[in-house]
PDB file of C-alpha atoms in Angstrom:
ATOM      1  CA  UNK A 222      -3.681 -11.190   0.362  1.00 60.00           C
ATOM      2  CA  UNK A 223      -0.778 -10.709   3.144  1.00 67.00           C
ATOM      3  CA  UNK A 224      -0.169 -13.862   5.240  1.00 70.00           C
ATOM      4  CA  UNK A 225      -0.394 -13.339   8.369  1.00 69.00           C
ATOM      5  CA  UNK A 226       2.054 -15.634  10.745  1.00 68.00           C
ATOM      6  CA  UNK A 227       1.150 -16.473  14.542  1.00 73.00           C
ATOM      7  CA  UNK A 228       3.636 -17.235  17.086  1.00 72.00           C
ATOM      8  CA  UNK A 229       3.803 -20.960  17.957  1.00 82.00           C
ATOM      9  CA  UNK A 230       3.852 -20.517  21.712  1.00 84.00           C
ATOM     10  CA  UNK A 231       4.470 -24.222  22.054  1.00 85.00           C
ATOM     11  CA  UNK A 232       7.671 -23.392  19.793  1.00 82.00           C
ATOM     12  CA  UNK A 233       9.270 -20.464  21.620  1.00 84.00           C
ATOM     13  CA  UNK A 234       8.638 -22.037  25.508  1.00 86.00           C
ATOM     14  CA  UNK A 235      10.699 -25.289  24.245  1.00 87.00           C
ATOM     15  CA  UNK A 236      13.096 -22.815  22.667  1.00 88.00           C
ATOM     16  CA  UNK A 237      13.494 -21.075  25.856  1.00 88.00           C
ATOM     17  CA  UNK A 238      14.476 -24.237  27.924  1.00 89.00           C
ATOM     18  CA  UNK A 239      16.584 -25.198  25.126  1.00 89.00           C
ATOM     19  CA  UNK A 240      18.289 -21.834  25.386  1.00 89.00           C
ATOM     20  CA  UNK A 241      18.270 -21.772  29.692  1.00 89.00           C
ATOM     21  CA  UNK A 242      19.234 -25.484  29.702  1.00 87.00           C
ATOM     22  CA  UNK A 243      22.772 -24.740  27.546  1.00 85.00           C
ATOM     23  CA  UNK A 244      23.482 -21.166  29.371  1.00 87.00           C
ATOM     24  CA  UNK A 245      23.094 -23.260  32.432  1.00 84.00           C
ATOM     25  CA  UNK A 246      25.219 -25.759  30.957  1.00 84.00           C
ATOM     26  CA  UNK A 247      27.961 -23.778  29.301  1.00 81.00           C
ATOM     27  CA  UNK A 248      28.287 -21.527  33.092  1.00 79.00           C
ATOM     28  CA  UNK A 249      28.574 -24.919  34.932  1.00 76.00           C
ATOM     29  CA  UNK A 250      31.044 -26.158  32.334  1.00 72.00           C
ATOM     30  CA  UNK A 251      33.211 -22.608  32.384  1.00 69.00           C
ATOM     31  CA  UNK A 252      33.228 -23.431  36.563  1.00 69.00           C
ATOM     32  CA  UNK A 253      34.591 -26.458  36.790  1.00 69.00           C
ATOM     33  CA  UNK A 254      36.958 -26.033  34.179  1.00 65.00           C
ATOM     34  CA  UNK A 255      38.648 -23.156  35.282  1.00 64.00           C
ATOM     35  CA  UNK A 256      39.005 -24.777  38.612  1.00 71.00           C
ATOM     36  CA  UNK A 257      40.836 -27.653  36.765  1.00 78.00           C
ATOM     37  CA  UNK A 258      42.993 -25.327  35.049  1.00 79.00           C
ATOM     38  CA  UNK A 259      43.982 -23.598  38.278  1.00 81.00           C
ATOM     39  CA  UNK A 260      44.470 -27.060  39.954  1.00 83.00           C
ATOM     40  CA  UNK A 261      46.929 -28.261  36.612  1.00 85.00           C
ATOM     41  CA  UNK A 262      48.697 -24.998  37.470  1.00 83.00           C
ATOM     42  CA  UNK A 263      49.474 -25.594  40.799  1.00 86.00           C
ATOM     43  CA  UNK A 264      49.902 -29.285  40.496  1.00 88.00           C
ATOM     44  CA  UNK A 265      52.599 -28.222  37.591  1.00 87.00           C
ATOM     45  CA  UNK A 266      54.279 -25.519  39.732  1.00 86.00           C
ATOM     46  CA  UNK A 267      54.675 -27.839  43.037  1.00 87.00           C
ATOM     47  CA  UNK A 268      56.738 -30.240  40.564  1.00 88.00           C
ATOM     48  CA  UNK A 269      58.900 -27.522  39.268  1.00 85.00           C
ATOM     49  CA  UNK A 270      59.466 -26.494  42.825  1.00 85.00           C
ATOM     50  CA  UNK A 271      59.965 -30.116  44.432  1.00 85.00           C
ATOM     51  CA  UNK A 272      63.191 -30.259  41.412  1.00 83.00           C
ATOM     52  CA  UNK A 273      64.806 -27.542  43.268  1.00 76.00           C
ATOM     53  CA  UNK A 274      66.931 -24.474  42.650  1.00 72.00           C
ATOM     54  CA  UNK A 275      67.250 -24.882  39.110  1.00 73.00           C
ATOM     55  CA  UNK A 276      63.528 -24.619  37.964  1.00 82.00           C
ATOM     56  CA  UNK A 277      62.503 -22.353  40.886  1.00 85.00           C
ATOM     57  CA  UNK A 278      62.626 -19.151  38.485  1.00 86.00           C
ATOM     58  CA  UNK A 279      59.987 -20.608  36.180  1.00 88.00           C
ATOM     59  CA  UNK A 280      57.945 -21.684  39.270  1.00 89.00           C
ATOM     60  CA  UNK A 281      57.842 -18.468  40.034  1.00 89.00           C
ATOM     61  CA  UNK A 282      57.238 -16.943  36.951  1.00 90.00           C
ATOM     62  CA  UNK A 283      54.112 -19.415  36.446  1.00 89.00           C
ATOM     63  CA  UNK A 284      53.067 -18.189  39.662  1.00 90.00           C
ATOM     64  CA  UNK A 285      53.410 -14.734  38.720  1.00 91.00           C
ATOM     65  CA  UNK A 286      51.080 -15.561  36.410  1.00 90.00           C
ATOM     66  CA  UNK A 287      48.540 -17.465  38.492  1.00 88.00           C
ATOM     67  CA  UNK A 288      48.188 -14.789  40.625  1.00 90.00           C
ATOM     68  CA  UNK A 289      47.179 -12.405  37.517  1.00 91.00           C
ATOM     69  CA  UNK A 290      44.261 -14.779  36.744  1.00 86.00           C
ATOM     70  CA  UNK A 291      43.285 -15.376  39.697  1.00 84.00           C
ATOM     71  CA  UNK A 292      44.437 -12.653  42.114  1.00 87.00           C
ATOM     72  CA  UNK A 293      42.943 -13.707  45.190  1.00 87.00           C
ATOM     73  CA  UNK A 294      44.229 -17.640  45.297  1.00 88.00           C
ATOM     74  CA  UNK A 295      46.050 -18.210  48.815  1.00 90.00           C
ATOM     75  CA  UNK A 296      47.730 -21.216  48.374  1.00 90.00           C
ATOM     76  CA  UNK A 297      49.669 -19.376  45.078  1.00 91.00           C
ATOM     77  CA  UNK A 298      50.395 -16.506  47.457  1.00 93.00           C
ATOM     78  CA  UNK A 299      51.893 -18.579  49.614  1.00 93.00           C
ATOM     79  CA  UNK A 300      53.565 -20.410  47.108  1.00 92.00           C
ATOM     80  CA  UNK A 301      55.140 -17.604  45.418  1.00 93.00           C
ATOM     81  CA  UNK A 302      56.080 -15.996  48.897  1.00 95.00           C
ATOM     82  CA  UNK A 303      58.092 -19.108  50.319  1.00 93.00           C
ATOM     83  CA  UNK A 304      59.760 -19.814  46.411  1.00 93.00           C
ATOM     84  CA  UNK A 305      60.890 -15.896  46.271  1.00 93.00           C
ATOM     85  CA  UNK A 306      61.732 -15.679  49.758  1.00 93.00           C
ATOM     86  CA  UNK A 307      64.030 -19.169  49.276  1.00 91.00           C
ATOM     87  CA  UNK A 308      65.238 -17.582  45.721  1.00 90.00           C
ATOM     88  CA  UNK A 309      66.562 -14.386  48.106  1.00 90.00           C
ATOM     89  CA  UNK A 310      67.594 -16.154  51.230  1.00 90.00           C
ATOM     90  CA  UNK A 311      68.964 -19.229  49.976  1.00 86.00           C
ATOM     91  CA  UNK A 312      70.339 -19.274  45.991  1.00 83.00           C
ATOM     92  CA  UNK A 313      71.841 -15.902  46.915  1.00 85.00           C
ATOM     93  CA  UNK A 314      70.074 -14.638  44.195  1.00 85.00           C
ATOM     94  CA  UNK A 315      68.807 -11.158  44.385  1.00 85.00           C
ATOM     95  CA  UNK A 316      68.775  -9.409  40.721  1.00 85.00           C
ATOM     96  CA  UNK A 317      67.224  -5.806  41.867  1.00 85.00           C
ATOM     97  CA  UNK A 318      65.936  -4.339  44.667  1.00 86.00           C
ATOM     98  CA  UNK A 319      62.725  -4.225  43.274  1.00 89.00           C
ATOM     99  CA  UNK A 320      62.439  -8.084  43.104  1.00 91.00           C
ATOM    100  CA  UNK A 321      63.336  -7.412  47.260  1.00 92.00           C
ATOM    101  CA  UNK A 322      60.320  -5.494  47.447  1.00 93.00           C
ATOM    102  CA  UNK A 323      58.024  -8.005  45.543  1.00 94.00           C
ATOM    103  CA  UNK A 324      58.877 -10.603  47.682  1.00 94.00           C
ATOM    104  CA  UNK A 325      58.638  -8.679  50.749  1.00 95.00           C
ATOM    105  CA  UNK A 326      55.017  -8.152  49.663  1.00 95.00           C
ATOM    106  CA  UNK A 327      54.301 -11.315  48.601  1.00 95.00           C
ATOM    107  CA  UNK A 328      55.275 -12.511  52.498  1.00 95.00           C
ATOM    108  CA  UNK A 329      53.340  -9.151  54.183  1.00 95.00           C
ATOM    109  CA  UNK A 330      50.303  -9.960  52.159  1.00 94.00           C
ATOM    110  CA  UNK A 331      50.624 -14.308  53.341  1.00 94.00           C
ATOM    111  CA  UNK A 332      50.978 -12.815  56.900  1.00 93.00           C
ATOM    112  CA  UNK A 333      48.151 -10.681  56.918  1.00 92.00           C
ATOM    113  CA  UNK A 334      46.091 -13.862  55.595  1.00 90.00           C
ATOM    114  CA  UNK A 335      47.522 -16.172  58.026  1.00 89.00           C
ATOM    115  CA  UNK A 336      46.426 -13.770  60.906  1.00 83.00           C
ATOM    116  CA  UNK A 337      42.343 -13.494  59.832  1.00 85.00           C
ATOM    117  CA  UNK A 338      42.662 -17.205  59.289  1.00 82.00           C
ATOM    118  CA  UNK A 339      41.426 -18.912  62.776  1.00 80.00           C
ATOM    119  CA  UNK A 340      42.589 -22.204  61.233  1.00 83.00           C
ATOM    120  CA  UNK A 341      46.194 -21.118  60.654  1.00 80.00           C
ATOM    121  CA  UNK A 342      49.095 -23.141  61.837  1.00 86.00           C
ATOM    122  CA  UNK A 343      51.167 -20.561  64.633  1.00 88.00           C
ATOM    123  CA  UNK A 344      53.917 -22.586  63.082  1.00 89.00           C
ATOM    124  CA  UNK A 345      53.111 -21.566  59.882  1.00 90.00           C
ATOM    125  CA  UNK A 346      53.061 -17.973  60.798  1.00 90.00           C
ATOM    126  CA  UNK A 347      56.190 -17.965  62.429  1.00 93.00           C
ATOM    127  CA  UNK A 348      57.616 -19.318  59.240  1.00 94.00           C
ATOM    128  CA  UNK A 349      56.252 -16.237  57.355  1.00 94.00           C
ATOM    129  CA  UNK A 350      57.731 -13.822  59.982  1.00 94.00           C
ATOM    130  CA  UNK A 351      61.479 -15.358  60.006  1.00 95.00           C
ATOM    131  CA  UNK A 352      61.488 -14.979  56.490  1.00 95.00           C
ATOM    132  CA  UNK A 353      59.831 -11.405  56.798  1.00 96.00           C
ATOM    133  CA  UNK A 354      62.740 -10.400  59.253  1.00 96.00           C
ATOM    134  CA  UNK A 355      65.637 -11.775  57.226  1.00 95.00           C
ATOM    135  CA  UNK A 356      64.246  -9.823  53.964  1.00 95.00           C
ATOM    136  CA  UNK A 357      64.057  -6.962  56.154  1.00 94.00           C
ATOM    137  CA  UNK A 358      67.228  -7.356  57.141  1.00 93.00           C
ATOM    138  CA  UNK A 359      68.805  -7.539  53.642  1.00 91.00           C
ATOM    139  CA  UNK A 360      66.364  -4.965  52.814  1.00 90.00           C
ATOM    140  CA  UNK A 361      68.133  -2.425  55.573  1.00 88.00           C
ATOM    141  CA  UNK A 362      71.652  -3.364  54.565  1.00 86.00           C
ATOM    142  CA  UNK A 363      70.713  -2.427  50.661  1.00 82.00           C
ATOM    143  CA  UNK A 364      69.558   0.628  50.936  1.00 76.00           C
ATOM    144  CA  UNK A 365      72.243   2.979  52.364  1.00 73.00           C
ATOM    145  CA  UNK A 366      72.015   5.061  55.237  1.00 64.00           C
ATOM    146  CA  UNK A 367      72.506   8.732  55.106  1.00 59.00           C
ATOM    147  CA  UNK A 368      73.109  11.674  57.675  1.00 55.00           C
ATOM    148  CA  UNK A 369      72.464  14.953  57.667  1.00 56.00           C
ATOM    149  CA  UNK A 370      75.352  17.093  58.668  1.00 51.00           C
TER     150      UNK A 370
END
């Protein structure tokens, strides 16, 4: 004769919890630790660019990379924007005028969050517009200008 098996109801509610309580766990876990992650990268980032000139490329690479994962993180933007901008304006050191461009955007798109931001320094965003103007500026006297005749 077949045996016939019943469902232990007692069984499959504890194995529910069981199963809630470590999704519940293992989201809250993914959280925080991706928040630490992004905080070790920006911790790790600031020290590379408080050396100075010499590590500012890999700053900004590591940035570069930040901003990949996680695309809408200010304080990287802003990061990335001033480092560039310095890399440009200060070292001397611009390799194409695509890496003009970049940076250029990376200051535009700081700019347009400094101006919804009601708690935004005006010094700040004066900052951000200096440096806008002098990239302009080396921006104009790159790309030649041409008449029509």
């Amino acid at each position: 004769m077949p045996r016939i098996s019943r469902l232990n109801r007692r069984a499959a509610v504890m194995m529910a919890v069981v199963a809630t309580l470590c999704l519940a766990l293992g989201l809250g876990l993914w959280f925080t630790q991706t928040g630490r992650v992004r905080r070790a990268a920006l911790d790790s980032v600031q020290r590379l660019l408080e050396e100075g000139d010499a590590s500012r490329d890999e700053a900004i690479k590591q940035l570069d990379q930040l901003l990949k994962n996680w695309p809408k993180d200010r304080e990287a933007l802003q990061l990335i924007a001033k480092a560039s901008a310095q890399k440009v304006l200060v070292d001397k050191k611009l390799e194409s005028l695509g890496q003009l461009f970049q940076t250029i955007d990376y200051n535009e798109q700081v700019l347009r969050h400094l101006g919804t931001d009601s708690r935004a320094d005006l010094a700040d965003i004066q900052e951000v517009r200096t440096r806008l103007v002098n990239l302009y500026l080396i921006q104009a006297e790159m790309i030649p200008l041409t008449s029509e005749r």
